[in-house]
XYZ file of C-alpha atoms in Angstrom:
576
model
C -2.946 -7.121 -13.788
C -6.583 -7.926 -14.606
C -6.716 -11.113 -16.690
C -8.879 -11.843 -19.722
C -11.451 -13.904 -17.815
C -12.081 -11.064 -15.365
C -12.365 -8.476 -18.119
C -14.793 -10.647 -20.080
C -17.042 -11.248 -17.085
C -16.934 -7.619 -15.938
C -17.685 -6.319 -19.432
C -20.522 -8.821 -19.850
C -22.160 -7.712 -16.608
C -21.460 -4.070 -17.437
C -23.283 -4.554 -20.739
C -26.455 -5.528 -18.850
C -26.664 -1.882 -17.795
C -27.510 -1.022 -21.412
C -30.900 -2.642 -20.817
C -31.614 0.067 -18.228
C -30.957 2.973 -20.567
C -33.883 5.378 -20.735
C -35.723 3.956 -17.726
C -32.942 4.523 -15.183
C -30.488 7.369 -14.724
C -26.847 6.438 -15.295
C -26.194 7.157 -11.620
C -28.747 4.426 -10.758
C -27.202 1.632 -12.854
C -24.951 0.440 -10.059
C -27.825 0.203 -7.584
C -29.423 -2.401 -9.871
C -26.530 -4.311 -11.404
C -24.211 -4.580 -8.390
C -26.690 -6.262 -5.996
C -27.916 -8.588 -8.745
C -24.299 -9.556 -9.434
C -23.843 -10.371 -5.740
C -27.073 -12.410 -5.720
C -26.031 -14.289 -8.850
C -22.639 -15.073 -7.313
C -24.297 -16.387 -4.137
C -26.734 -18.359 -6.306
C -23.859 -20.007 -8.209
C -21.927 -20.744 -5.012
C -24.920 -22.533 -3.448
C -25.925 -24.319 -6.651
C -24.181 -27.650 -5.966
C -25.781 -28.189 -2.534
C -29.136 -26.484 -3.127
C -31.176 -29.715 -3.243
C -29.504 -31.106 -0.099
C -30.308 -27.926 1.808
C -33.951 -27.968 0.685
C -34.316 -31.637 1.625
C -32.913 -31.063 5.120
C -35.010 -27.909 5.530
C -38.249 -29.654 4.568
C -37.366 -32.566 6.850
C -36.710 -30.501 9.982
C -38.564 -27.176 9.648
C -41.683 -28.460 11.385
C -39.820 -29.744 14.448
C -37.049 -27.148 14.887
C -37.049 -23.395 15.158
C -34.778 -21.320 12.934
C -31.850 -20.987 15.352
C -31.661 -24.724 16.056
C -32.044 -25.580 12.375
C -29.371 -23.131 11.225
C -26.216 -25.265 11.882
C -27.774 -28.291 10.146
C -28.445 -26.243 7.009
C -24.939 -24.770 7.077
C -23.533 -28.297 7.184
C -25.609 -29.292 4.153
C -24.673 -26.105 2.321
C -20.947 -26.429 2.924
C -20.837 -22.685 3.624
C -21.661 -20.386 6.520
C -24.883 -19.407 4.745
C -27.655 -21.020 2.702
C -30.972 -20.357 0.932
C -34.230 -22.182 1.710
C -36.299 -20.745 -1.148
C -37.293 -23.266 -3.797
C -36.178 -20.795 -6.458
C -32.827 -20.206 -8.146
C -31.982 -17.489 -10.656
C -32.705 -19.953 -13.456
C -36.061 -21.204 -12.138
C -37.244 -17.644 -11.507
C -37.540 -17.339 -15.283
C -40.010 -20.249 -15.454
C -42.820 -18.087 -14.087
C -42.599 -14.689 -15.775
C -45.977 -13.512 -14.456
C -44.911 -13.872 -10.821
C -41.229 -13.062 -11.152
C -41.367 -10.088 -8.763
C -42.943 -12.037 -5.898
C -40.736 -15.054 -6.555
C -37.549 -12.972 -6.577
C -38.515 -11.448 -3.234
C -39.225 -14.962 -1.920
C -35.778 -16.011 -3.131
C -34.100 -13.069 -1.349
C -36.051 -13.744 1.852
C -34.906 -17.372 1.695
C -31.312 -16.517 2.551
C -30.027 -17.348 6.015
C -30.178 -14.479 8.482
C -26.470 -13.640 8.261
C -26.636 -13.373 4.460
C -29.967 -11.542 4.395
C -28.722 -8.850 6.782
C -25.913 -8.128 4.331
C -28.088 -8.212 1.195
C -30.673 -5.824 2.656
C -28.016 -3.077 2.760
C -28.431 -2.861 -1.033
C -32.041 -1.657 -0.524
C -32.967 -3.692 -3.582
C -36.753 -3.611 -3.069
C -37.001 -0.123 -4.557
C -35.044 -1.172 -7.649
C -37.078 -4.362 -8.117
C -40.300 -2.334 -8.140
C -38.835 0.075 -10.665
C -37.651 -2.814 -12.870
C -41.161 -4.294 -12.790
C -42.779 -0.971 -13.664
C -40.356 -0.627 -16.579
C -41.010 -4.245 -17.651
C -37.291 -4.951 -17.310
C -37.035 -7.425 -14.422
C -37.364 -10.565 -16.547
C -35.063 -9.151 -19.243
C -32.306 -8.229 -16.772
C -32.448 -11.528 -14.861
C -32.287 -13.386 -18.182
C -28.921 -11.769 -18.863
C -27.528 -13.073 -15.577
C -28.339 -16.729 -16.297
C -26.679 -16.888 -19.703
C -23.874 -19.498 -19.803
C -21.252 -16.824 -20.389
C -22.416 -15.060 -17.192
C -21.771 -18.143 -15.050
C -20.174 -17.023 -11.767
C -19.708 -20.500 -10.272
C -16.498 -20.796 -8.172
C -15.228 -23.400 -10.657
C -15.312 -20.692 -13.334
C -14.483 -17.582 -11.290
C -12.254 -17.764 -8.195
C -12.873 -15.643 -5.111
C -10.021 -13.275 -5.875
C -11.194 -12.960 -9.500
C -14.701 -12.206 -8.247
C -13.241 -9.492 -6.057
C -11.629 -7.950 -9.124
C -14.960 -8.091 -10.984
C -16.826 -6.357 -8.158
C -14.200 -3.640 -7.960
C -14.094 -3.146 -11.730
C -17.884 -2.778 -11.810
C -17.824 -0.301 -8.929
C -15.116 1.690 -10.701
C -17.176 1.829 -13.896
C -20.418 2.765 -12.148
C -18.653 5.391 -10.028
C -17.060 6.858 -13.135
C -20.354 7.401 -14.985
C -22.048 8.848 -11.912
C -19.131 11.170 -11.077
C -18.483 9.490 -7.748
C -15.101 8.802 -6.238
C -14.061 5.361 -7.448
C -10.859 5.534 -5.462
C -12.819 5.338 -2.235
C -13.567 1.707 -3.058
C -10.634 0.498 -5.068
C -6.920 0.197 -4.340
C -4.745 -1.195 -7.164
C -3.717 -4.747 -6.371
C -0.031 -4.102 -6.971
C -0.140 -1.422 -4.257
C -1.854 -3.858 -1.890
C 0.743 -6.529 -2.640
C 3.547 -4.102 -1.822
C 1.814 -3.101 1.426
C 1.349 -6.745 2.408
C 5.018 -7.472 1.713
C 6.030 -4.546 3.922
C 3.681 -5.730 6.677
C 4.948 -9.292 6.807
C 8.642 -9.110 5.866
C 9.713 -8.264 9.430
C 7.583 -11.040 10.964
C 9.498 -14.278 10.532
C 7.055 -16.288 12.657
C 4.069 -15.848 10.360
C 6.252 -16.375 7.292
C 7.795 -19.640 8.485
C 4.751 -21.488 9.763
C 2.667 -20.692 12.811
C -0.549 -22.381 13.936
C -1.566 -19.243 15.821
C -4.226 -17.300 13.888
C -3.375 -13.634 13.350
C -5.830 -10.777 12.948
C -5.862 -8.072 10.275
C -8.008 -4.923 10.244
C -9.012 -2.198 7.778
C -11.054 0.758 9.137
C -12.216 1.817 5.655
C -12.414 -1.593 4.007
C -14.619 -0.841 0.971
C -15.309 -4.083 -0.871
C -12.698 -5.864 1.247
C -10.110 -5.928 -1.514
C -7.194 -5.191 0.795
C -8.240 -7.824 3.322
C -8.798 -10.449 0.622
C -5.539 -9.705 -1.160
C -3.606 -9.722 2.125
C -4.856 -13.229 2.839
C -4.134 -14.431 -0.714
C -0.617 -12.989 -0.817
C 0.209 -14.286 2.648
C -0.884 -17.765 1.548
C 1.602 -17.481 -1.338
C 4.368 -16.767 1.185
C 3.238 -19.376 3.714
C 0.339 -21.721 2.955
C 0.016 -22.619 6.659
C -0.559 -19.039 7.828
C -3.983 -18.188 9.250
C -5.291 -14.655 8.950
C -8.657 -13.516 10.364
C -10.028 -10.368 8.647
C -11.855 -7.521 10.410
C -13.122 -4.289 8.919
C -15.588 -1.434 8.959
C -17.177 0.307 5.972
C -19.378 3.388 5.717
C -21.009 2.808 2.307
C -23.884 0.304 2.472
C -23.394 -1.121 -1.009
C -19.664 -1.705 -0.721
C -20.193 -3.108 2.771
C -22.659 -5.610 1.285
C -20.157 -6.637 -1.400
C -17.471 -7.127 1.253
C -19.777 -9.046 3.580
C -21.008 -11.386 0.849
C -17.419 -12.025 -0.241
C -16.527 -13.002 3.336
C -19.502 -15.390 3.448
C -18.427 -17.110 0.254
C -14.832 -17.518 1.464
C -15.992 -19.056 4.719
C -14.784 -16.115 6.783
C -16.903 -14.657 9.562
C -18.973 -11.958 7.846
C -19.899 -10.569 11.273
C -16.318 -9.307 11.490
C -17.188 -6.714 8.830
C -19.138 -3.857 10.393
C -21.325 -1.291 8.661
C -20.869 2.229 9.962
C -18.746 5.373 10.112
C -15.408 4.498 11.720
C -14.665 8.088 12.742
C -18.105 8.689 14.275
C -18.627 5.250 15.747
C -15.643 2.935 16.050
C -17.293 -0.482 16.186
C -13.976 -2.027 17.256
C -13.289 0.372 20.115
C -10.615 -1.032 22.456
C -10.021 -4.068 20.196
C -6.384 -4.736 19.232
C -5.088 -6.367 16.030
C -1.841 -7.954 14.832
C -1.808 -6.275 11.425
C -3.582 -3.252 10.006
C -3.683 -1.757 6.554
C -5.798 0.906 4.920
C -6.222 3.322 2.050
C -8.479 6.009 3.559
C -9.942 8.710 1.287
C -7.407 11.356 0.214
C -8.067 14.943 1.244
C -11.675 14.326 2.288
C -13.061 16.654 4.949
C -14.448 15.272 8.212
C -16.978 18.009 8.933
C -19.822 15.472 9.208
C -17.906 13.616 11.912
C -16.502 16.717 13.639
C -18.922 16.722 16.579
C -18.260 13.101 17.593
C -14.511 13.221 16.904
C -14.037 16.445 18.877
C -16.083 15.045 21.757
C -13.857 11.934 21.916
C -10.725 14.095 21.750
C -11.850 16.384 24.571
C -13.401 13.720 26.794
C -10.980 10.803 26.436
C -7.677 12.358 25.374
C -5.033 9.643 25.052
C -7.483 7.094 26.459
C -9.288 7.468 23.142
C -7.965 7.587 19.598
C -7.228 11.260 19.090
C -5.258 12.365 22.145
C -2.302 13.605 20.089
C -4.439 16.195 18.306
C -6.886 16.821 15.500
C -5.917 17.701 11.916
C -7.628 20.509 10.046
C -11.170 19.614 9.028
C -10.306 19.572 5.306
C -8.417 16.249 5.516
C -9.282 13.366 7.831
C -6.522 10.946 6.805
C -4.617 11.417 10.077
C -7.759 10.438 12.018
C -7.685 7.029 10.335
C -3.971 6.638 11.106
C -4.600 7.502 14.772
C -7.414 4.938 14.788
C -4.975 2.268 13.593
C -2.325 3.226 16.137
C -4.910 2.981 18.938
C -5.407 -0.683 18.015
C -1.783 -1.804 18.296
C -1.278 -4.697 20.696
C 1.098 -4.082 23.630
C 3.166 -7.062 22.477
C 3.447 -5.591 18.994
C 1.519 -4.816 15.815
C 2.343 -3.624 12.311
C 0.583 -1.008 10.155
C 0.733 -0.042 6.471
C -1.379 2.891 5.278
C -1.547 4.869 2.020
C -1.597 8.657 2.473
C -1.184 11.644 0.197
C 1.580 14.194 0.692
C -0.339 16.439 3.088
C 0.302 14.468 6.329
C 4.057 14.685 5.723
C 4.371 18.420 6.234
C 1.034 20.240 6.569
C 0.740 22.262 9.769
C 3.201 24.445 11.651
C 4.729 23.589 15.031
C 1.952 23.316 17.591
C -0.729 22.508 15.003
C -2.772 19.319 15.152
C -0.906 17.738 12.239
C 2.545 18.582 13.612
C 1.595 17.301 17.063
C 0.391 14.015 15.553
C 3.703 13.606 13.697
C 5.557 14.492 16.916
C 3.585 11.848 18.840
C 4.276 9.172 16.223
C 7.982 9.909 15.812
C 8.822 10.489 19.478
C 7.140 7.177 20.333
C 9.415 5.617 17.681
C 6.565 3.944 15.776
C 7.438 5.106 12.247
C 9.616 2.557 10.436
C 9.535 3.818 6.865
C 7.820 5.987 4.265
C 7.794 4.885 0.631
C 7.005 7.401 -2.104
C 4.955 5.803 -4.890
C 4.756 6.720 -8.580
C 2.069 9.203 -9.590
C -1.032 8.157 -11.559
C -1.376 4.834 -9.729
C -4.907 5.369 -8.456
C -8.165 5.502 -10.375
C -9.486 8.796 -9.061
C -6.330 10.867 -8.604
C -2.914 11.371 -10.137
C -1.367 12.965 -7.036
C 1.708 11.776 -5.176
C 1.015 9.061 -2.618
C 3.060 7.428 0.125
C 2.961 4.220 2.133
C 3.660 4.740 5.829
C 4.884 1.641 7.684
C 4.543 1.724 11.472
C 5.213 -0.716 14.291
C 5.493 -0.746 18.064
C 7.881 -3.705 17.879
C 10.757 -2.320 15.836
C 13.788 -4.520 15.312
C 16.765 -3.327 17.412
C 18.611 -1.974 14.376
C 15.564 0.128 13.386
C 15.063 1.738 16.778
C 15.363 5.515 16.685
C 15.566 5.463 12.878
C 13.247 6.248 9.952
C 13.842 4.891 6.455
C 12.781 6.841 3.365
C 12.450 4.882 0.106
C 12.066 6.776 -3.153
C 10.099 4.555 -5.563
C 8.562 7.387 -7.562
C 10.241 6.267 -10.790
C 9.628 2.536 -10.336
C 6.674 2.046 -12.666
C 5.593 0.882 -16.096
C 3.140 2.667 -18.375
C -0.202 0.918 -18.876
C -1.374 0.175 -22.396
C -4.827 1.471 -21.497
C -5.613 4.020 -18.806
C -8.279 3.344 -16.180
C -9.526 6.741 -15.050
C -6.470 8.562 -13.697
C -4.530 5.294 -13.472
C -1.951 5.376 -16.251
C 0.924 3.613 -14.492
C 1.421 0.477 -12.433
C 4.130 -0.927 -10.183
C 5.565 -4.025 -11.900
C 6.559 -7.181 -10.049
C 10.287 -6.419 -10.276
C 9.698 -3.061 -8.582
C 7.627 -4.620 -5.785
C 10.475 -7.060 -5.155
C 13.125 -4.326 -5.190
C 11.189 -2.032 -2.845
C 10.519 -4.932 -0.475
C 14.174 -5.973 -0.544
C 15.318 -2.376 0.018
C 13.040 -2.088 3.042
C 14.204 -5.432 4.420
C 17.920 -4.738 3.883
C 17.674 -1.419 5.758
C 20.727 0.019 4.020
C 21.483 3.344 2.368
C 21.358 3.461 -1.432
C 20.276 5.749 -4.259
C 16.648 5.062 -3.369
C 17.007 4.505 0.390
C 17.946 7.050 3.044
C 18.031 6.365 6.788
C 17.829 9.125 9.397
C 17.635 9.508 13.148
C 14.152 10.402 14.364
C 15.229 13.887 15.451
C 16.249 14.717 11.861
C 12.618 15.630 11.211
C 12.057 17.724 14.335
C 12.677 21.399 14.931
C 12.288 24.054 17.596
C 10.257 27.006 16.443
C 11.431 29.996 18.455
C 9.925 33.461 18.691
C 12.509 36.235 18.302
C 11.583 39.509 19.980
C 13.052 42.979 19.632
C 12.490 45.911 21.972
C 9.765 48.490 21.587
C 11.275 51.981 21.285
C 9.871 55.453 21.715
C 10.105 58.210 19.125
C 13.616 59.054 20.281
C 14.808 55.473 19.964
C 14.867 54.678 23.657
C 13.863 51.177 24.766
C 10.519 51.032 26.576
C 10.522 48.750 29.629
C 7.918 47.222 31.931
C 7.698 47.698 35.717
C 10.435 45.127 36.287
C 12.777 46.928 33.928
C 12.527 44.336 31.171
C 12.267 45.605 27.594
C 8.787 45.401 26.109
C 8.608 43.469 22.819
C 7.635 45.250 19.613
C 4.963 43.083 17.967
C 5.732 44.649 14.588
C 9.333 43.433 14.745
C 8.492 39.953 16.053
C 9.972 37.110 13.979
C 10.325 33.334 14.150
C 13.120 30.875 13.420
C 12.918 27.111 12.877
C 15.989 25.394 14.313
C 16.688 21.664 13.788
C 16.356 19.638 17.000
C 19.876 18.332 16.612
C 21.251 21.886 16.818
C 21.627 23.910 20.029
C 19.089 26.756 20.051
C 21.401 29.299 21.641
C 24.405 28.528 19.468
C 22.169 28.956 16.418
C 20.759 32.208 17.809
C 24.199 33.660 18.483
C 25.432 32.644 15.036
C 22.450 33.336 12.782
C 20.431 36.061 14.499
C 22.519 38.156 16.895
C 25.003 39.449 14.299
C 22.137 41.081 12.394
C 19.862 42.180 15.258
C 22.028 42.564 18.404
C 19.109 43.709 20.571
C 17.026 40.570 19.889
C 16.135 37.897 22.437
C 14.244 34.586 22.529
C 10.832 34.438 24.198
C 11.285 30.960 25.656
C 7.640 30.726 26.748
C 6.603 30.572 23.091
C 9.055 27.908 21.863
C 7.300 24.956 20.224
C 8.586 21.639 18.910
C 7.391 20.672 15.447
C 7.945 17.754 13.083
C 7.732 17.652 9.295
C 9.052 15.375 6.564
C 9.863 17.139 3.307
C 10.411 13.876 1.473
C 11.714 15.159 -1.878
C 14.352 17.298 -0.150
C 16.208 14.151 0.909
C 16.463 12.858 -2.662
C 17.169 16.151 -4.394
C 20.073 15.944 -6.835
C 21.749 19.163 -7.861
C 22.154 19.522 -11.614
C 25.044 21.709 -12.756
C 23.675 24.479 -15.011
C 24.890 24.411 -18.589
C 27.509 26.947 -19.657
C 25.982 30.149 -21.066
C 28.060 29.982 -24.258
C 26.816 26.421 -24.841
C 23.195 27.549 -24.503
C 23.820 30.566 -26.783
C 25.373 28.362 -29.466
C 22.357 26.047 -29.343
C 19.953 28.996 -29.700
C 21.907 30.374 -32.688
C 21.865 26.956 -34.370
C 18.103 26.728 -33.870
C 17.642 30.212 -35.360
C 19.721 29.207 -38.384
C 17.618 26.073 -38.876
C 14.411 28.098 -38.528
C 15.566 30.639 -41.126
C 16.362 27.805 -43.520
C 12.894 26.302 -43.064
C 11.204 29.695 -43.590
C 13.336 30.268 -46.685
C 12.182 26.994 -48.230
C 8.556 27.877 -47.483
C 8.796 31.234 -49.293
C 10.569 29.603 -52.254
C 7.500 27.381 -52.678
């Protein structure tokens, strides 16, 4: 849950947006406040070593070029970045007449790796507009107030991540954007991280070998940051190297700056469209997790994705097939699977209900499910409570996949029903009205780890979810009822009488046909050339509990009692 300190800081920064009212559209608030928040955070982080950096810079700048000087300034800074401008946020206010030029000098003073991230905010346009509205000095003044101090001693890295995400949620809300594209509730991330690591005893018990983790739609980096934090809670010696790619320039800049501050390699976070241009093509990772957009079409990426599918097949990401253009979630899952190491990787991804069952046998979606299940990569699916996310109240599921299943999991898929494992929030945040409490995270994790049947856990063979879709033909007849045949004497099929049957994989097709079809249509036959194998997972079906209907006389008695009570109430009204 978000603590008081985070709420106070986020609300304080959010209040600065009031200064923009009238001169900026609400949809523009975030383009001003978010980058200035990032700059102020960087300013506070570098505050303690600022003078040392300037002294070293002034000492060596005349005898060293920028590339040679860079490691010396990083050493003085104590971080992987620095700023060589003489200004800080506070000293910018000392010269109100030149504040625009001085702020630009300050931004240009950042080391190359930091500047390349900051420029994604495209802040120059907003600075000019702030100057023209006579607001630049006023807004910067708000950021240097003592209560707005973002020094690491006052606000930890994980708290700062919360603040960024809370601000993005608020700005997205007022501009009618999709906040959920940037923000995954931390309790969901914690559950995903638990599911990722519980099967890996080596990383949980102390390994000096660094492991890699990747998110193809990393947003502000919340999942990557939280994964590292939660893993450190489980094993303080564990080393996790984050990698990610993000489409949105602003959220990419937030993620990149956060990586800089934490001492991670910000170059591991790439800016670009993962589906169009996978900037980690052919790179493999130990762990992967993601919350790609729900039900978002991929029409803009269709040309590049289709080209990769047709040209590379299974040598690329999408060999198993392409989903319908209205929902690209399966494309992200295929991207993750393509990055599994031969020696083993683990994946946790949040998806909506559509990938479970959308698409008939032979469709792109069904073929993708077939590919995943027949390769025995799917370990478990966990149904989550509704109203967990900020932009949607729909049902969501965590899929857990691995190409290094434990022996007892091989050929099996576990379904965990956690839909009722939630607590109501005192205050809603967008569509988020419920959260997964700590006890539920522990129980779900334990249920997954135990791999046993229970009220909330069902375990099935892989072929439980597969079926043969057969085409049943009946003969074409003339007006007198005689069967029409082809040149070989075989009956011609009547397209108007054509039907299909879906037969579970674990059942013999011909036994089923003789039992369920032949008794009713004796002249029918199976067109074997049209048989297709499909896979679907109707999750709720496996946890359905039949409720015995109440006796009719019991219901009638209840209705009569209600009518009697109603008559009594009406009688008292008329007496008045």
